[in-house]
Amino acid sequence: MRKLLNEELPRKSVNEFRRSEKNPVALILENVRSMNNVGSVFRTADAFLLEKIYLCGFTPCPPHREIHKTALGATETVQWKNFQNTADAITELKNEGYTIFAVEQTVKSIPLQKFTVPGNKKTGLIFGNEVDGVRQETIHLCDGTIEIPQLGTKHSLNISVSVGIVTWELTKNKM
């Protein structure tokens, strides 16, 4: 078995990426502090051909050296937009036909392994602050919540890890 060289990987150019049919998933980051997490989310969105990212509240926006360090150019491929208020981002996505789910532990959250996208609709996924998660007032605006089941003592994952797990689960059958 031989490891593939970088030039052997089927990478798209920026223009090919922009022209590609995207997975109908939009990510909303609410008050995410870490620029490294934001950059990592951009890279994951690029990897899974997601439609866009909405950066809300005090979530940092490109261009910034710390975001670019982990995004590795994905800020140039993935469409993004900044909102001061998460509610405005949700309203815009709902007006575009998205069903919105917060990725959060709630009394009615759906375990990720049991979640299916309703009718293959466009899906918006909200990921919250590294300490406080998704704000309760934001959860009230959602169509539902999804939870990543966890067996250990922490019941908490880094946001970039959570984005990777959830987006893989939603897009794996489209690979």
mmCIF file with all atom_site columns, C-alpha atoms in Angstrom:
data_model
loop_
_atom_site.group_PDB
_atom_site.id
_atom_site.type_symbol
_atom_site.label_atom_id
_atom_site.label_alt_id
_atom_site.label_comp_id
_atom_site.label_asym_id
_atom_site.label_entity_id
_atom_site.label_seq_id
_atom_site.pdbx_PDB_ins_code
_atom_site.Cartn_x
_atom_site.Cartn_y
_atom_site.Cartn_z
_atom_site.occupancy
_atom_site.B_iso_or_equiv
_atom_site.pdbx_formal_charge
_atom_site.auth_seq_id
_atom_site.auth_comp_id
_atom_site.auth_asym_id
_atom_site.auth_atom_id
_atom_site.pdbx_PDB_model_num
ATOM 1   C CA . MET A 1 1   ? 0.000   0.000  0.000   1.00 0.00 ? 1   MET A CA 1
ATOM 2   C CA . ARG A 1 2   ? 1.314   3.441  -0.943  1.00 0.00 ? 2   ARG A CA 1
ATOM 3   C CA . LYS A 1 3   ? 0.281   6.831  0.357   1.00 0.00 ? 3   LYS A CA 1
ATOM 4   C CA . LEU A 1 4   ? -1.022  9.122  -2.386  1.00 0.00 ? 4   LEU A CA 1
ATOM 5   C CA . LEU A 1 5   ? 1.009   12.190 -3.256  1.00 0.00 ? 5   LEU A CA 1
ATOM 6   C CA . ASN A 1 6   ? -0.720  15.578 -3.087  1.00 0.00 ? 6   ASN A CA 1
ATOM 7   C CA . GLU A 1 7   ? -0.717  15.880 -6.870  1.00 0.00 ? 7   GLU A CA 1
ATOM 8   C CA . GLU A 1 8   ? -2.513  12.512 -7.143  1.00 0.00 ? 8   GLU A CA 1
ATOM 9   C CA . LEU A 1 9   ? -5.492  13.685 -5.089  1.00 0.00 ? 9   LEU A CA 1
ATOM 10  C CA . PRO A 1 10  ? -8.586  14.695 -7.092  1.00 0.00 ? 10  PRO A CA 1
ATOM 11  C CA . ARG A 1 11  ? -8.592  18.321 -5.919  1.00 0.00 ? 11  ARG A CA 1
ATOM 12  C CA . LYS A 1 12  ? -10.836 20.922 -7.459  1.00 0.00 ? 12  LYS A CA 1
ATOM 13  C CA . SER A 1 13  ? -9.576  24.340 -8.403  1.00 0.00 ? 13  SER A CA 1
ATOM 14  C CA . VAL A 1 14  ? -11.274 27.332 -6.770  1.00 0.00 ? 14  VAL A CA 1
ATOM 15  C CA . ASN A 1 15  ? -13.327 27.875 -9.936  1.00 0.00 ? 15  ASN A CA 1
ATOM 16  C CA . GLU A 1 16  ? -14.276 24.187 -10.157 1.00 0.00 ? 16  GLU A CA 1
ATOM 17  C CA . PHE A 1 17  ? -15.368 24.302 -6.519  1.00 0.00 ? 17  PHE A CA 1
ATOM 18  C CA . ARG A 1 18  ? -17.521 27.373 -7.122  1.00 0.00 ? 18  ARG A CA 1
ATOM 19  C CA . ARG A 1 19  ? -19.206 25.694 -10.124 1.00 0.00 ? 19  ARG A CA 1
ATOM 20  C CA . SER A 1 20  ? -19.755 22.376 -8.325  1.00 0.00 ? 20  SER A CA 1
ATOM 21  C CA . GLU A 1 21  ? -23.162 21.305 -7.129  1.00 0.00 ? 21  GLU A CA 1
ATOM 22  C CA . LYS A 1 22  ? -23.131 21.783 -3.367  1.00 0.00 ? 22  LYS A CA 1
ATOM 23  C CA . ASN A 1 23  ? -24.630 19.709 -0.606  1.00 0.00 ? 23  ASN A CA 1
ATOM 24  C CA . PRO A 1 24  ? -27.673 21.710 0.562   1.00 0.00 ? 24  PRO A CA 1
ATOM 25  C CA . VAL A 1 25  ? -26.260 22.431 4.010   1.00 0.00 ? 25  VAL A CA 1
ATOM 26  C CA . ALA A 1 26  ? -25.590 25.842 5.542   1.00 0.00 ? 26  ALA A CA 1
ATOM 27  C CA . LEU A 1 27  ? -23.630 26.223 8.755   1.00 0.00 ? 27  LEU A CA 1
ATOM 28  C CA . ILE A 1 28  ? -24.370 28.960 11.272  1.00 0.00 ? 28  ILE A CA 1
ATOM 29  C CA . LEU A 1 29  ? -21.688 29.725 13.842  1.00 0.00 ? 29  LEU A CA 1
ATOM 30  C CA . GLU A 1 30  ? -23.075 31.620 16.817  1.00 0.00 ? 30  GLU A CA 1
ATOM 31  C CA . ASN A 1 31  ? -20.597 33.521 18.999  1.00 0.00 ? 31  ASN A CA 1
ATOM 32  C CA . VAL A 1 32  ? -17.691 31.180 18.314  1.00 0.00 ? 32  VAL A CA 1
ATOM 33  C CA . ARG A 1 33  ? -14.576 32.776 19.821  1.00 0.00 ? 33  ARG A CA 1
ATOM 34  C CA . SER A 1 34  ? -11.692 30.787 18.395  1.00 0.00 ? 34  SER A CA 1
ATOM 35  C CA . MET A 1 35  ? -10.346 31.838 15.019  1.00 0.00 ? 35  MET A CA 1
ATOM 36  C CA . ASN A 1 36  ? -8.772  28.396 14.727  1.00 0.00 ? 36  ASN A CA 1
ATOM 37  C CA . ASN A 1 37  ? -12.211 26.809 15.129  1.00 0.00 ? 37  ASN A CA 1
ATOM 38  C CA . VAL A 1 38  ? -13.665 29.147 12.502  1.00 0.00 ? 38  VAL A CA 1
ATOM 39  C CA . GLY A 1 39  ? -10.870 28.274 10.073  1.00 0.00 ? 39  GLY A CA 1
ATOM 40  C CA . SER A 1 40  ? -11.358 24.584 10.727  1.00 0.00 ? 40  SER A CA 1
ATOM 41  C CA . VAL A 1 41  ? -15.090 24.889 10.025  1.00 0.00 ? 41  VAL A CA 1
ATOM 42  C CA . PHE A 1 42  ? -14.311 26.555 6.684   1.00 0.00 ? 42  PHE A CA 1
ATOM 43  C CA . ARG A 1 43  ? -12.001 23.679 5.804   1.00 0.00 ? 43  ARG A CA 1
ATOM 44  C CA . THR A 1 44  ? -14.653 21.108 6.727   1.00 0.00 ? 44  THR A CA 1
ATOM 45  C CA . ALA A 1 45  ? -17.302 22.971 4.700   1.00 0.00 ? 45  ALA A CA 1
ATOM 46  C CA . ASP A 1 46  ? -14.953 22.897 1.712   1.00 0.00 ? 46  ASP A CA 1
ATOM 47  C CA . ALA A 1 47  ? -14.233 19.180 2.177   1.00 0.00 ? 47  ALA A CA 1
ATOM 48  C CA . PHE A 1 48  ? -17.940 18.283 2.140   1.00 0.00 ? 48  PHE A CA 1
ATOM 49  C CA . LEU A 1 49  ? -18.973 20.826 -0.556  1.00 0.00 ? 49  LEU A CA 1
ATOM 50  C CA . LEU A 1 50  ? -21.371 22.653 1.757   1.00 0.00 ? 50  LEU A CA 1
ATOM 51  C CA . GLU A 1 51  ? -23.302 25.638 0.431   1.00 0.00 ? 51  GLU A CA 1
ATOM 52  C CA . LYS A 1 52  ? -22.307 28.351 2.883   1.00 0.00 ? 52  LYS A CA 1
ATOM 53  C CA . ILE A 1 53  ? -21.368 29.509 6.347   1.00 0.00 ? 53  ILE A CA 1
ATOM 54  C CA . TYR A 1 54  ? -23.045 32.286 8.300   1.00 0.00 ? 54  TYR A CA 1
ATOM 55  C CA . LEU A 1 55  ? -20.861 33.880 10.984  1.00 0.00 ? 55  LEU A CA 1
ATOM 56  C CA . CYS A 1 56  ? -22.987 35.439 13.720  1.00 0.00 ? 56  CYS A CA 1
ATOM 57  C CA . GLY A 1 57  ? -22.518 37.610 16.768  1.00 0.00 ? 57  GLY A CA 1
ATOM 58  C CA . PHE A 1 58  ? -18.896 37.994 17.785  1.00 0.00 ? 58  PHE A CA 1
ATOM 59  C CA . THR A 1 59  ? -17.692 35.099 15.615  1.00 0.00 ? 59  THR A CA 1
ATOM 60  C CA . PRO A 1 60  ? -14.550 36.384 13.848  1.00 0.00 ? 60  PRO A CA 1
ATOM 61  C CA . CYS A 1 61  ? -14.638 36.776 10.072  1.00 0.00 ? 61  CYS A CA 1
ATOM 62  C CA . PRO A 1 62  ? -12.048 36.435 7.331   1.00 0.00 ? 62  PRO A CA 1
ATOM 63  C CA . PRO A 1 63  ? -9.697  37.815 6.340   1.00 0.00 ? 63  PRO A CA 1
ATOM 64  C CA . HIS A 1 64  ? -7.561  37.115 9.342   1.00 0.00 ? 64  HIS A CA 1
ATOM 65  C CA . ARG A 1 65  ? -4.205  35.343 9.623   1.00 0.00 ? 65  ARG A CA 1
ATOM 66  C CA . GLU A 1 66  ? -5.392  33.027 12.433  1.00 0.00 ? 66  GLU A CA 1
ATOM 67  C CA . ILE A 1 67  ? -8.470  31.931 10.435  1.00 0.00 ? 67  ILE A CA 1
ATOM 68  C CA . HIS A 1 68  ? -6.417  31.387 7.284   1.00 0.00 ? 68  HIS A CA 1
ATOM 69  C CA . LYS A 1 69  ? -3.899  29.290 9.208   1.00 0.00 ? 69  LYS A CA 1
ATOM 70  C CA . THR A 1 70  ? -6.456  26.497 9.727   1.00 0.00 ? 70  THR A CA 1
ATOM 71  C CA . ALA A 1 71  ? -8.745  27.193 6.752   1.00 0.00 ? 71  ALA A CA 1
ATOM 72  C CA . LEU A 1 72  ? -5.884  26.611 4.277   1.00 0.00 ? 72  LEU A CA 1
ATOM 73  C CA . GLY A 1 73  ? -7.620  28.629 1.555   1.00 0.00 ? 73  GLY A CA 1
ATOM 74  C CA . ALA A 1 74  ? -11.194 27.444 2.207   1.00 0.00 ? 74  ALA A CA 1
ATOM 75  C CA . THR A 1 75  ? -12.277 31.031 2.926   1.00 0.00 ? 75  THR A CA 1
ATOM 76  C CA . GLU A 1 76  ? -11.772 31.587 -0.808  1.00 0.00 ? 76  GLU A CA 1
ATOM 77  C CA . THR A 1 77  ? -13.993 28.673 -1.837  1.00 0.00 ? 77  THR A CA 1
ATOM 78  C CA . VAL A 1 78  ? -16.823 28.501 0.693   1.00 0.00 ? 78  VAL A CA 1
ATOM 79  C CA . GLN A 1 79  ? -19.435 31.237 0.472   1.00 0.00 ? 79  GLN A CA 1
ATOM 80  C CA . TRP A 1 80  ? -19.870 33.111 3.754   1.00 0.00 ? 80  TRP A CA 1
ATOM 81  C CA . LYS A 1 81  ? -21.731 36.018 5.243   1.00 0.00 ? 81  LYS A CA 1
ATOM 82  C CA . ASN A 1 82  ? -21.621 37.892 8.552   1.00 0.00 ? 82  ASN A CA 1
ATOM 83  C CA . PHE A 1 83  ? -24.663 38.692 10.724  1.00 0.00 ? 83  PHE A CA 1
ATOM 84  C CA . GLN A 1 84  ? -24.718 40.637 13.977  1.00 0.00 ? 84  GLN A CA 1
ATOM 85  C CA . ASN A 1 85  ? -27.842 38.743 15.000  1.00 0.00 ? 85  ASN A CA 1
ATOM 86  C CA . THR A 1 86  ? -28.314 34.981 14.597  1.00 0.00 ? 86  THR A CA 1
ATOM 87  C CA . ALA A 1 87  ? -32.071 35.487 14.255  1.00 0.00 ? 87  ALA A CA 1
ATOM 88  C CA . ASP A 1 88  ? -31.471 37.431 11.020  1.00 0.00 ? 88  ASP A CA 1
ATOM 89  C CA . ALA A 1 89  ? -29.371 34.573 9.625   1.00 0.00 ? 89  ALA A CA 1
ATOM 90  C CA . ILE A 1 90  ? -32.097 32.061 10.517  1.00 0.00 ? 90  ILE A CA 1
ATOM 91  C CA . THR A 1 91  ? -34.778 34.234 8.908   1.00 0.00 ? 91  THR A CA 1
ATOM 92  C CA . GLU A 1 92  ? -32.767 34.522 5.701   1.00 0.00 ? 92  GLU A CA 1
ATOM 93  C CA . LEU A 1 93  ? -32.199 30.768 5.511   1.00 0.00 ? 93  LEU A CA 1
ATOM 94  C CA . LYS A 1 94  ? -35.853 29.963 6.283   1.00 0.00 ? 94  LYS A CA 1
ATOM 95  C CA . ASN A 1 95  ? -36.880 32.371 3.502   1.00 0.00 ? 95  ASN A CA 1
ATOM 96  C CA . GLU A 1 96  ? -34.604 30.344 1.188   1.00 0.00 ? 96  GLU A CA 1
ATOM 97  C CA . GLY A 1 97  ? -36.375 27.103 2.180   1.00 0.00 ? 97  GLY A CA 1
ATOM 98  C CA . TYR A 1 98  ? -33.965 25.768 4.807   1.00 0.00 ? 98  TYR A CA 1
ATOM 99  C CA . THR A 1 99  ? -35.043 23.735 7.813   1.00 0.00 ? 99  THR A CA 1
ATOM 100 C CA . ILE A 1 100 ? -32.985 24.846 10.816  1.00 0.00 ? 100 ILE A CA 1
ATOM 101 C CA . PHE A 1 101 ? -31.518 22.598 13.515  1.00 0.00 ? 101 PHE A CA 1
ATOM 102 C CA . ALA A 1 102 ? -29.346 23.574 16.445  1.00 0.00 ? 102 ALA A CA 1
ATOM 103 C CA . VAL A 1 103 ? -26.664 21.051 17.332  1.00 0.00 ? 103 VAL A CA 1
ATOM 104 C CA . GLU A 1 104 ? -27.235 21.082 21.050  1.00 0.00 ? 104 GLU A CA 1
ATOM 105 C CA . GLN A 1 105 ? -28.253 18.909 23.987  1.00 0.00 ? 105 GLN A CA 1
ATOM 106 C CA . THR A 1 106 ? -31.935 19.597 24.722  1.00 0.00 ? 106 THR A CA 1
ATOM 107 C CA . VAL A 1 107 ? -34.844 17.694 26.232  1.00 0.00 ? 107 VAL A CA 1
ATOM 108 C CA . LYS A 1 108 ? -36.152 16.946 22.724  1.00 0.00 ? 108 LYS A CA 1
ATOM 109 C CA . SER A 1 109 ? -32.912 16.612 20.755  1.00 0.00 ? 109 SER A CA 1
ATOM 110 C CA . ILE A 1 110 ? -32.707 13.882 18.136  1.00 0.00 ? 110 ILE A CA 1
ATOM 111 C CA . PRO A 1 111 ? -29.673 11.599 18.468  1.00 0.00 ? 111 PRO A CA 1
ATOM 112 C CA . LEU A 1 112 ? -27.513 12.148 15.387  1.00 0.00 ? 112 LEU A CA 1
ATOM 113 C CA . GLN A 1 113 ? -27.624 8.491  14.350  1.00 0.00 ? 113 GLN A CA 1
ATOM 114 C CA . LYS A 1 114 ? -31.456 8.681  14.217  1.00 0.00 ? 114 LYS A CA 1
ATOM 115 C CA . PHE A 1 115 ? -31.626 12.017 12.398  1.00 0.00 ? 115 PHE A CA 1
ATOM 116 C CA . THR A 1 116 ? -32.667 12.148 8.769   1.00 0.00 ? 116 THR A CA 1
ATOM 117 C CA . VAL A 1 117 ? -33.034 15.319 6.781   1.00 0.00 ? 117 VAL A CA 1
ATOM 118 C CA . PRO A 1 118 ? -36.775 15.911 6.424   1.00 0.00 ? 118 PRO A CA 1
ATOM 119 C CA . GLY A 1 119 ? -37.640 15.241 2.775   1.00 0.00 ? 119 GLY A CA 1
ATOM 120 C CA . ASN A 1 120 ? -34.058 15.890 1.673   1.00 0.00 ? 120 ASN A CA 1
ATOM 121 C CA . LYS A 1 121 ? -34.662 19.609 2.280   1.00 0.00 ? 121 LYS A CA 1
ATOM 122 C CA . LYS A 1 122 ? -31.999 22.238 2.598   1.00 0.00 ? 122 LYS A CA 1
ATOM 123 C CA . THR A 1 123 ? -30.651 22.106 6.128   1.00 0.00 ? 123 THR A CA 1
ATOM 124 C CA . GLY A 1 124 ? -29.194 24.821 8.319   1.00 0.00 ? 124 GLY A CA 1
ATOM 125 C CA . LEU A 1 125 ? -27.088 23.681 11.266  1.00 0.00 ? 125 LEU A CA 1
ATOM 126 C CA . ILE A 1 126 ? -26.327 26.005 14.170  1.00 0.00 ? 126 ILE A CA 1
ATOM 127 C CA . PHE A 1 127 ? -23.204 25.473 16.256  1.00 0.00 ? 127 PHE A CA 1
ATOM 128 C CA . GLY A 1 128 ? -22.677 27.598 19.337  1.00 0.00 ? 128 GLY A CA 1
ATOM 129 C CA . ASN A 1 129 ? -20.072 29.101 21.569  1.00 0.00 ? 129 ASN A CA 1
ATOM 130 C CA . GLU A 1 130 ? -17.276 26.881 22.868  1.00 0.00 ? 130 GLU A CA 1
ATOM 131 C CA . VAL A 1 131 ? -18.412 27.268 26.502  1.00 0.00 ? 131 VAL A CA 1
ATOM 132 C CA . ASP A 1 132 ? -22.120 28.137 26.418  1.00 0.00 ? 132 ASP A CA 1
ATOM 133 C CA . GLY A 1 133 ? -23.279 26.361 23.252  1.00 0.00 ? 133 GLY A CA 1
ATOM 134 C CA . VAL A 1 134 ? -26.256 27.632 21.259  1.00 0.00 ? 134 VAL A CA 1
ATOM 135 C CA . ARG A 1 135 ? -28.218 30.344 23.064  1.00 0.00 ? 135 ARG A CA 1
ATOM 136 C CA . GLN A 1 136 ? -31.685 29.360 24.310  1.00 0.00 ? 136 GLN A CA 1
ATOM 137 C CA . GLU A 1 137 ? -33.345 32.216 22.393  1.00 0.00 ? 137 GLU A CA 1
ATOM 138 C CA . THR A 1 138 ? -31.773 30.836 19.218  1.00 0.00 ? 138 THR A CA 1
ATOM 139 C CA . ILE A 1 139 ? -32.982 27.307 19.970  1.00 0.00 ? 139 ILE A CA 1
ATOM 140 C CA . HIS A 1 140 ? -36.550 28.678 20.157  1.00 0.00 ? 140 HIS A CA 1
ATOM 141 C CA . LEU A 1 141 ? -36.194 29.806 16.511  1.00 0.00 ? 141 LEU A CA 1
ATOM 142 C CA . CYS A 1 142 ? -35.140 26.358 15.291  1.00 0.00 ? 142 CYS A CA 1
ATOM 143 C CA . ASP A 1 143 ? -37.216 23.570 13.773  1.00 0.00 ? 143 ASP A CA 1
ATOM 144 C CA . GLY A 1 144 ? -35.457 21.062 16.016  1.00 0.00 ? 144 GLY A CA 1
ATOM 145 C CA . THR A 1 145 ? -32.224 20.055 17.706  1.00 0.00 ? 145 THR A CA 1
ATOM 146 C CA . ILE A 1 146 ? -29.691 17.337 16.982  1.00 0.00 ? 146 ILE A CA 1
ATOM 147 C CA . GLU A 1 147 ? -27.401 15.829 19.591  1.00 0.00 ? 147 GLU A CA 1
ATOM 148 C CA . ILE A 1 148 ? -24.169 13.914 19.141  1.00 0.00 ? 148 ILE A CA 1
ATOM 149 C CA . PRO A 1 149 ? -24.456 11.044 21.637  1.00 0.00 ? 149 PRO A CA 1
ATOM 150 C CA . GLN A 1 150 ? -21.447 10.827 23.949  1.00 0.00 ? 150 GLN A CA 1
ATOM 151 C CA . LEU A 1 151 ? -20.493 8.131  26.409  1.00 0.00 ? 151 LEU A CA 1
ATOM 152 C CA . GLY A 1 152 ? -17.738 9.703  28.493  1.00 0.00 ? 152 GLY A CA 1
ATOM 153 C CA . THR A 1 153 ? -17.753 12.181 31.352  1.00 0.00 ? 153 THR A CA 1
ATOM 154 C CA . LYS A 1 154 ? -17.443 15.467 29.424  1.00 0.00 ? 154 LYS A CA 1
ATOM 155 C CA . HIS A 1 155 ? -20.492 15.423 27.123  1.00 0.00 ? 155 HIS A CA 1
ATOM 156 C CA . SER A 1 156 ? -18.837 18.189 25.199  1.00 0.00 ? 156 SER A CA 1
ATOM 157 C CA . LEU A 1 157 ? -16.855 18.241 21.957  1.00 0.00 ? 157 LEU A CA 1
ATOM 158 C CA . ASN A 1 158 ? -14.803 20.975 20.337  1.00 0.00 ? 158 ASN A CA 1
ATOM 159 C CA . ILE A 1 159 ? -17.004 22.839 17.858  1.00 0.00 ? 159 ILE A CA 1
ATOM 160 C CA . SER A 1 160 ? -14.786 21.973 14.896  1.00 0.00 ? 160 SER A CA 1
ATOM 161 C CA . VAL A 1 161 ? -15.005 18.286 15.821  1.00 0.00 ? 161 VAL A CA 1
ATOM 162 C CA . SER A 1 162 ? -18.800 18.553 16.160  1.00 0.00 ? 162 SER A CA 1
ATOM 163 C CA . VAL A 1 163 ? -19.081 20.217 12.740  1.00 0.00 ? 163 VAL A CA 1
ATOM 164 C CA . GLY A 1 164 ? -17.011 17.430 11.191  1.00 0.00 ? 164 GLY A CA 1
ATOM 165 C CA . ILE A 1 165 ? -19.070 14.650 12.773  1.00 0.00 ? 165 ILE A CA 1
ATOM 166 C CA . VAL A 1 166 ? -22.473 16.150 11.920  1.00 0.00 ? 166 VAL A CA 1
ATOM 167 C CA . THR A 1 167 ? -21.638 17.216 8.366   1.00 0.00 ? 167 THR A CA 1
ATOM 168 C CA . TRP A 1 168 ? -20.099 13.808 7.619   1.00 0.00 ? 168 TRP A CA 1
ATOM 169 C CA . GLU A 1 169 ? -23.250 12.113 8.872   1.00 0.00 ? 169 GLU A CA 1
ATOM 170 C CA . LEU A 1 170 ? -25.476 14.332 6.706   1.00 0.00 ? 170 LEU A CA 1
ATOM 171 C CA . THR A 1 171 ? -23.372 14.041 3.536   1.00 0.00 ? 171 THR A CA 1
ATOM 172 C CA . LYS A 1 172 ? -21.783 10.572 3.677   1.00 0.00 ? 172 LYS A CA 1
ATOM 173 C CA . ASN A 1 173 ? -24.389 8.995  1.371   1.00 0.00 ? 173 ASN A CA 1
ATOM 174 C CA . LYS A 1 174 ? -23.649 11.621 -1.282  1.00 0.00 ? 174 LYS A CA 1
ATOM 175 C CA . MET A 1 175 ? -19.984 10.681 -1.605  1.00 0.00 ? 175 MET A CA 1
#
